[in-house]
PDB file of C-alpha atoms in Angstrom:
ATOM      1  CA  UNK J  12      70.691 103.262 105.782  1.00  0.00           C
ATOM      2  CA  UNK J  13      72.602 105.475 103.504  1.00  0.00           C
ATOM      3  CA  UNK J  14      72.885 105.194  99.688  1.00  0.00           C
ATOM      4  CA  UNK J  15      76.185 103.600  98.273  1.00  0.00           C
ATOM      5  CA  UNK J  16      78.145 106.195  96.589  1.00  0.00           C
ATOM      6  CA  UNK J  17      81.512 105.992  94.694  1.00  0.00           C
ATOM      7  CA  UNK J  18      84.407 107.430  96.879  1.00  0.00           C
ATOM      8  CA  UNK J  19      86.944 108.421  93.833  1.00  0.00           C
ATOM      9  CA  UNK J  20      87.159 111.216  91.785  1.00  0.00           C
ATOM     10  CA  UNK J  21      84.614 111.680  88.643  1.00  0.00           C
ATOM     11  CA  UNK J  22      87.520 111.095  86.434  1.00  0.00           C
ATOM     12  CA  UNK J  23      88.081 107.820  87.711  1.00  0.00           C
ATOM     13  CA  UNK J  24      84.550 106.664  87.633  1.00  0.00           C
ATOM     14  CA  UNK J  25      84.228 105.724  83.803  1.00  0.00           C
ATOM     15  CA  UNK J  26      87.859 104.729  83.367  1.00  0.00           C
ATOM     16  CA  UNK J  27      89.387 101.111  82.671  1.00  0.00           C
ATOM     17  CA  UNK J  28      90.135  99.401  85.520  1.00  0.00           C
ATOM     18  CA  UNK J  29      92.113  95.945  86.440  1.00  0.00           C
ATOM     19  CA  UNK J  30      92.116  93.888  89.166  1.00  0.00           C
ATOM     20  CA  UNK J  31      94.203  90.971  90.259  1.00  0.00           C
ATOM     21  CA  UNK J  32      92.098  88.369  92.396  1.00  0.00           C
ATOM     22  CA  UNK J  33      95.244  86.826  95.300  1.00  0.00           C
ATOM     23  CA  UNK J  34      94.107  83.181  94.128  1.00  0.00           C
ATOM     24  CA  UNK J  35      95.250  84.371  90.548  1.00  0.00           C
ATOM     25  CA  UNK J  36      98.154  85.541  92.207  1.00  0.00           C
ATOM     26  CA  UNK J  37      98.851  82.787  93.737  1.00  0.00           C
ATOM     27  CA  UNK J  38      98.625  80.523  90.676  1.00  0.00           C
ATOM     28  CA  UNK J  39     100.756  82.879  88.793  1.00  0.00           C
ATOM     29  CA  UNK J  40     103.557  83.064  90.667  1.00  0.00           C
ATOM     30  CA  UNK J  41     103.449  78.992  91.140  1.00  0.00           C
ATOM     31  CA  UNK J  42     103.335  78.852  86.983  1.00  0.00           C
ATOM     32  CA  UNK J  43     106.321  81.410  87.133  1.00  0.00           C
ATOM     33  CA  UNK J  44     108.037  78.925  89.139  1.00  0.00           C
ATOM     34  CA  UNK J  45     107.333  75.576  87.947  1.00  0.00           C
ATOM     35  CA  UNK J  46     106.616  75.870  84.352  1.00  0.00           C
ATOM     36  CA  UNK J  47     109.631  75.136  81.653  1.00  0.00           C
ATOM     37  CA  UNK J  48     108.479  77.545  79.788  1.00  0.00           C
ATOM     38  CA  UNK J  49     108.208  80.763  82.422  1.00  0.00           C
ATOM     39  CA  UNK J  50     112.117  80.920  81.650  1.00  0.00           C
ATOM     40  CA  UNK J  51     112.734  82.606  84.810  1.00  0.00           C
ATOM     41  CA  UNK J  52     111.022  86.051  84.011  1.00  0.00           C
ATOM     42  CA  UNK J  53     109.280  88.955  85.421  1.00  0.00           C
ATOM     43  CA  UNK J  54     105.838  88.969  84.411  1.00  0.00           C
ATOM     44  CA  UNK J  55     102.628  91.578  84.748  1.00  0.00           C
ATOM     45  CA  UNK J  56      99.775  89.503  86.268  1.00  0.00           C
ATOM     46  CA  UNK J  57      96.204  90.669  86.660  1.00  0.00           C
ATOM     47  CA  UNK J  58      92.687  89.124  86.175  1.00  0.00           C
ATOM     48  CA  UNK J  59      92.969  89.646  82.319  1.00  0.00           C
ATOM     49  CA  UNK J  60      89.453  91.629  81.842  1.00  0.00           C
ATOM     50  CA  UNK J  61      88.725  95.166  81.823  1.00  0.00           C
ATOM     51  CA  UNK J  62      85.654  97.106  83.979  1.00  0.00           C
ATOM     52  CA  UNK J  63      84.539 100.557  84.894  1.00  0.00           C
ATOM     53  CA  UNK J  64      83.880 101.927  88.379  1.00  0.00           C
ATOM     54  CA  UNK J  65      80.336 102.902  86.934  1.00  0.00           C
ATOM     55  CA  UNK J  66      79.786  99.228  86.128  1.00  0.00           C
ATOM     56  CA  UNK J  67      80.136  97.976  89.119  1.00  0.00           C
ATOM     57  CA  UNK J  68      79.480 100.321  92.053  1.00  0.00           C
ATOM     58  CA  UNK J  69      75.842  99.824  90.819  1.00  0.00           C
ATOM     59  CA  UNK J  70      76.139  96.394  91.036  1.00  0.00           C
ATOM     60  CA  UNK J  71      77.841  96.597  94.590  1.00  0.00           C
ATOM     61  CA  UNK J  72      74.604  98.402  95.893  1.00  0.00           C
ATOM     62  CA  UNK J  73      72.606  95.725  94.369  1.00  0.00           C
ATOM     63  CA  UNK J  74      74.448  93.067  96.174  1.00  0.00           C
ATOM     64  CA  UNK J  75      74.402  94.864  99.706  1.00  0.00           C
ATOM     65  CA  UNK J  76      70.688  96.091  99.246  1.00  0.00           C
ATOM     66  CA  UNK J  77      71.383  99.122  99.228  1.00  0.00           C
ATOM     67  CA  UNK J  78      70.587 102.162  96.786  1.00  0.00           C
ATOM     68  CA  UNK J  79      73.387 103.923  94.332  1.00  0.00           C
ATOM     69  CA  UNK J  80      73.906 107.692  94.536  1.00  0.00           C
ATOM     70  CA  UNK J  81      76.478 108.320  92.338  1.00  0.00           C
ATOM     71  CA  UNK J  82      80.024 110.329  92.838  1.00  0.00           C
ATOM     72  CA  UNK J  83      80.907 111.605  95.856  1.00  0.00           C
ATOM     73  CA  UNK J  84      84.344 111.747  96.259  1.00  0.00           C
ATOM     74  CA  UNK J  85      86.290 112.146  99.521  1.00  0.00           C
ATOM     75  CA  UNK J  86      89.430 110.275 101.160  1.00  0.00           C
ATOM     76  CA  UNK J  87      88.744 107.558 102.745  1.00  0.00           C
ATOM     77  CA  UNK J  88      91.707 107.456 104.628  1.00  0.00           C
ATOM     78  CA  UNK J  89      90.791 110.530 106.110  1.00  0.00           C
ATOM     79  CA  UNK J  90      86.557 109.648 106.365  1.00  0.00           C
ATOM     80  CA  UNK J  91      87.202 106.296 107.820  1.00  0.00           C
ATOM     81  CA  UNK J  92      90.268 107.031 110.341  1.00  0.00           C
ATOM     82  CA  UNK J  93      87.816 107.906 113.320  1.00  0.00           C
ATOM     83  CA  UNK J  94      85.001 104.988 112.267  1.00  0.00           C
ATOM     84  CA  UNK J  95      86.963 102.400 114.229  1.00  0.00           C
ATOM     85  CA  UNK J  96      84.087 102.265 117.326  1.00  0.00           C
ATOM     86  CA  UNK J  97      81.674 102.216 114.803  1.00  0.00           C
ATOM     87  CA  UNK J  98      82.759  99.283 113.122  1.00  0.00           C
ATOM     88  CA  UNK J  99      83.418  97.801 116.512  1.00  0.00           C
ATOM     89  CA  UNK J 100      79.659  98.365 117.132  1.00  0.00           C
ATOM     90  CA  UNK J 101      78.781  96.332 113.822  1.00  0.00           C
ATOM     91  CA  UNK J 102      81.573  93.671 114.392  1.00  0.00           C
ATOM     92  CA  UNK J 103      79.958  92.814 117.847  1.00  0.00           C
ATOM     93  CA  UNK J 104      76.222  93.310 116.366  1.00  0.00           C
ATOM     94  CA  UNK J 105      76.531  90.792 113.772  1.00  0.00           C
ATOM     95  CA  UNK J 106      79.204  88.391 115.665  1.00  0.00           C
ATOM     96  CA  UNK J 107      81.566  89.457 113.623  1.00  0.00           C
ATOM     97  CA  UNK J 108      86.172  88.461 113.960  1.00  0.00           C
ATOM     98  CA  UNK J 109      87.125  91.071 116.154  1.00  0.00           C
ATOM     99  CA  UNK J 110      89.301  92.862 113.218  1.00  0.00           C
ATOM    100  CA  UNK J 111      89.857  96.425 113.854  1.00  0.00           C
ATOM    101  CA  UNK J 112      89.220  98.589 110.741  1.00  0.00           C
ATOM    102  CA  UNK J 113      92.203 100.032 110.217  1.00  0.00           C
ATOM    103  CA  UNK J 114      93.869  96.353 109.139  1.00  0.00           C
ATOM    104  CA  UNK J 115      90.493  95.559 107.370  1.00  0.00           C
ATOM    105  CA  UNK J 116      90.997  97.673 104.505  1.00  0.00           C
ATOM    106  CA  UNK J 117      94.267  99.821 103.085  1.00  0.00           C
ATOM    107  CA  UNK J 118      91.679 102.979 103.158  1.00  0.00           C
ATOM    108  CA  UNK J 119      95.103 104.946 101.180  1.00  0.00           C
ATOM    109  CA  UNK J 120      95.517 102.506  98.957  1.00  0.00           C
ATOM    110  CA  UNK J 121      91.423 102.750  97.972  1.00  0.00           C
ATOM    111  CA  UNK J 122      92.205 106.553  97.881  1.00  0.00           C
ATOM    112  CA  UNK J 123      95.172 105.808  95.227  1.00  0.00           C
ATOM    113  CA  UNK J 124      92.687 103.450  92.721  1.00  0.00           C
ATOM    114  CA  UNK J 125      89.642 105.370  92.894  1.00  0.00           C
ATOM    115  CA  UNK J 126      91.430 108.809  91.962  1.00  0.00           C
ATOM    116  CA  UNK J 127      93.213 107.170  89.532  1.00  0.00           C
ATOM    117  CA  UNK J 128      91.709 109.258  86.383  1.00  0.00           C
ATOM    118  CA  UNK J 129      93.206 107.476  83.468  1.00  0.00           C
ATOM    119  CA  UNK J 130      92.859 103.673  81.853  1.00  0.00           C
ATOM    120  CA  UNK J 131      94.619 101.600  84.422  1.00  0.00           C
ATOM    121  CA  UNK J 132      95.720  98.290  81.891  1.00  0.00           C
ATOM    122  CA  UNK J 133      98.312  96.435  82.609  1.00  0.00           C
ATOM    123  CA  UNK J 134      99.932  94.424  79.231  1.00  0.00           C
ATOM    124  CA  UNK J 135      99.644  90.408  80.265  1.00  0.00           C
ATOM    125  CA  UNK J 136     100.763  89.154  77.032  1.00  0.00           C
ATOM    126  CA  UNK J 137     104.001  87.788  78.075  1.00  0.00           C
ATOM    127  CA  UNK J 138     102.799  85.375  80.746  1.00  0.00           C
ATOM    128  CA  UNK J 139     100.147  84.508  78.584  1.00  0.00           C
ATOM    129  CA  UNK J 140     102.693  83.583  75.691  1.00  0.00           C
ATOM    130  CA  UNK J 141     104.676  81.399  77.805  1.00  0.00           C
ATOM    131  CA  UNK J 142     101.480  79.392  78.605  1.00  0.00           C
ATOM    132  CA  UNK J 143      99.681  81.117  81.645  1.00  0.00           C
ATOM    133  CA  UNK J 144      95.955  81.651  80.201  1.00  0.00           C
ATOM    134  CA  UNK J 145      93.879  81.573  83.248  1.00  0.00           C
ATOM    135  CA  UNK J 146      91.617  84.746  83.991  1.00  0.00           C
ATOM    136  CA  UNK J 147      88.990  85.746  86.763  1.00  0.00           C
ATOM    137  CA  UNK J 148      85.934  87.630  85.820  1.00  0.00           C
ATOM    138  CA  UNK J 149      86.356  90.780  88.112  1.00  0.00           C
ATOM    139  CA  UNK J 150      82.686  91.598  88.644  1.00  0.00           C
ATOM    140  CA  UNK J 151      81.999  87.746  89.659  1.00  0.00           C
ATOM    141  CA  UNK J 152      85.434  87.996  91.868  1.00  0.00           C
ATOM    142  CA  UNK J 153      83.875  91.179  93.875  1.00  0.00           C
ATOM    143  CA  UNK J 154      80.501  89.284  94.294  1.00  0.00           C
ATOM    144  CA  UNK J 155      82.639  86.402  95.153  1.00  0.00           C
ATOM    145  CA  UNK J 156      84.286  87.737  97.849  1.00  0.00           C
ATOM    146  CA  UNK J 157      81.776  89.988  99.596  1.00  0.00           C
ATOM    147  CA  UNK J 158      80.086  87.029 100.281  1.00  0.00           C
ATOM    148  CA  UNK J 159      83.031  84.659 101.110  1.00  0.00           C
ATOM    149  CA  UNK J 160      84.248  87.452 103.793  1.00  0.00           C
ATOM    150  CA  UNK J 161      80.500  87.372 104.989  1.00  0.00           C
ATOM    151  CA  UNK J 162      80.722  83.285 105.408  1.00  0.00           C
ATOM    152  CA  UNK J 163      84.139  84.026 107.223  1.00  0.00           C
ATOM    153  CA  UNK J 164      82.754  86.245 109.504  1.00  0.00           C
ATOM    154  CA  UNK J 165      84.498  89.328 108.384  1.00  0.00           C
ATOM    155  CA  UNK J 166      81.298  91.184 107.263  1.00  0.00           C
ATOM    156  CA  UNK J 167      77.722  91.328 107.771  1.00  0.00           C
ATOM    157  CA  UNK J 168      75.743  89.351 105.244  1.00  0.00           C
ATOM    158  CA  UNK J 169      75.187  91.122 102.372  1.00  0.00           C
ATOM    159  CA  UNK J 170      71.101  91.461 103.441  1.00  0.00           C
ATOM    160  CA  UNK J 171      72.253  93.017 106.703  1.00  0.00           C
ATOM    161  CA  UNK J 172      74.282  95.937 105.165  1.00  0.00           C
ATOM    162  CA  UNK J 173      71.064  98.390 104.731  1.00  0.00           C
ATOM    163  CA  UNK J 174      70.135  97.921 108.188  1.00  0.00           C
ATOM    164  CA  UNK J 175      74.023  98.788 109.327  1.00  0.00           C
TER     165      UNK J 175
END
């Protein structure tokens, strides 16, 4: 029942952000290795679009029902390293795969992107001159997946998160 807020630091929150979807990923590295023209190089792979944290965090709320209250920042490593019986109270309330928190989500990692307070943009032009042009639209990828881990049984339908 409590309002959606954005863990990271204010600095963060209105910065340029990049994502790479692992389907992307996936067809990346299979270009990289199949394609005459990759020529056997390193390249920088990401969704190719741009958002802001303020974008979609509102947008996240939307989706989960919920309301947005802004910045609040805090670690999540360090908020959600004793929530492990909680989720396991959700997980068995909503039939959920018995995956323990701490290997649903890399809550350091989440620490690392949402302080990150400068334009994170990562230059994609090489892959994309050797013939790569595929992109993801990052806010349709986050809807995306919130509901494909819901049809998985990974997380509550979205409808069920303001009851949670």
């Amino acid at each position: 029942g409590l309002p959606l807020t954005f863990p990271g630091k204010k600095g963060c929150f209105d910065k340029l952000a990049q994502v790479c979807f692992a389907p992307h990923l996936a067809r990346a590295c299979e270009f990289a290795a199949t394609s005459a023209t990759a020529g056997k190089e390193v390249y920088n792979v990401v969704n190719g679009d741009y958002f802001r944290w303020e974008t979609v965090f509102p947008q996240f709320a939307k989706h989960f029902g919920l309301e947005f209250a802004g910045v609040k920042t805090r670690s999540l490593a360090k908020e959600m390293a004793d929530k492990g019986e909680v989720w396991d109270r959700i997980v068995a309330k909503h039939g959920l795969k018995p995956i323990k928190l701490d290997k649903l989500a890399s809550w350091g990692f989440a620490d690392w992107v949402f302080g990150a307070e400068f334009d994170v943009m990562a230059d994609t032009t090489k892959i994309r001159q050797a013939g790569f042009a595929n992109v993801v639209d990052s806010e349709d990828m986050f809807a995306r997946m919130f509901d494909d881990f819901a049809k998985m049984g990974v997380l509550p339908p979205p409808a069920a998160a303001a009851a949670v």
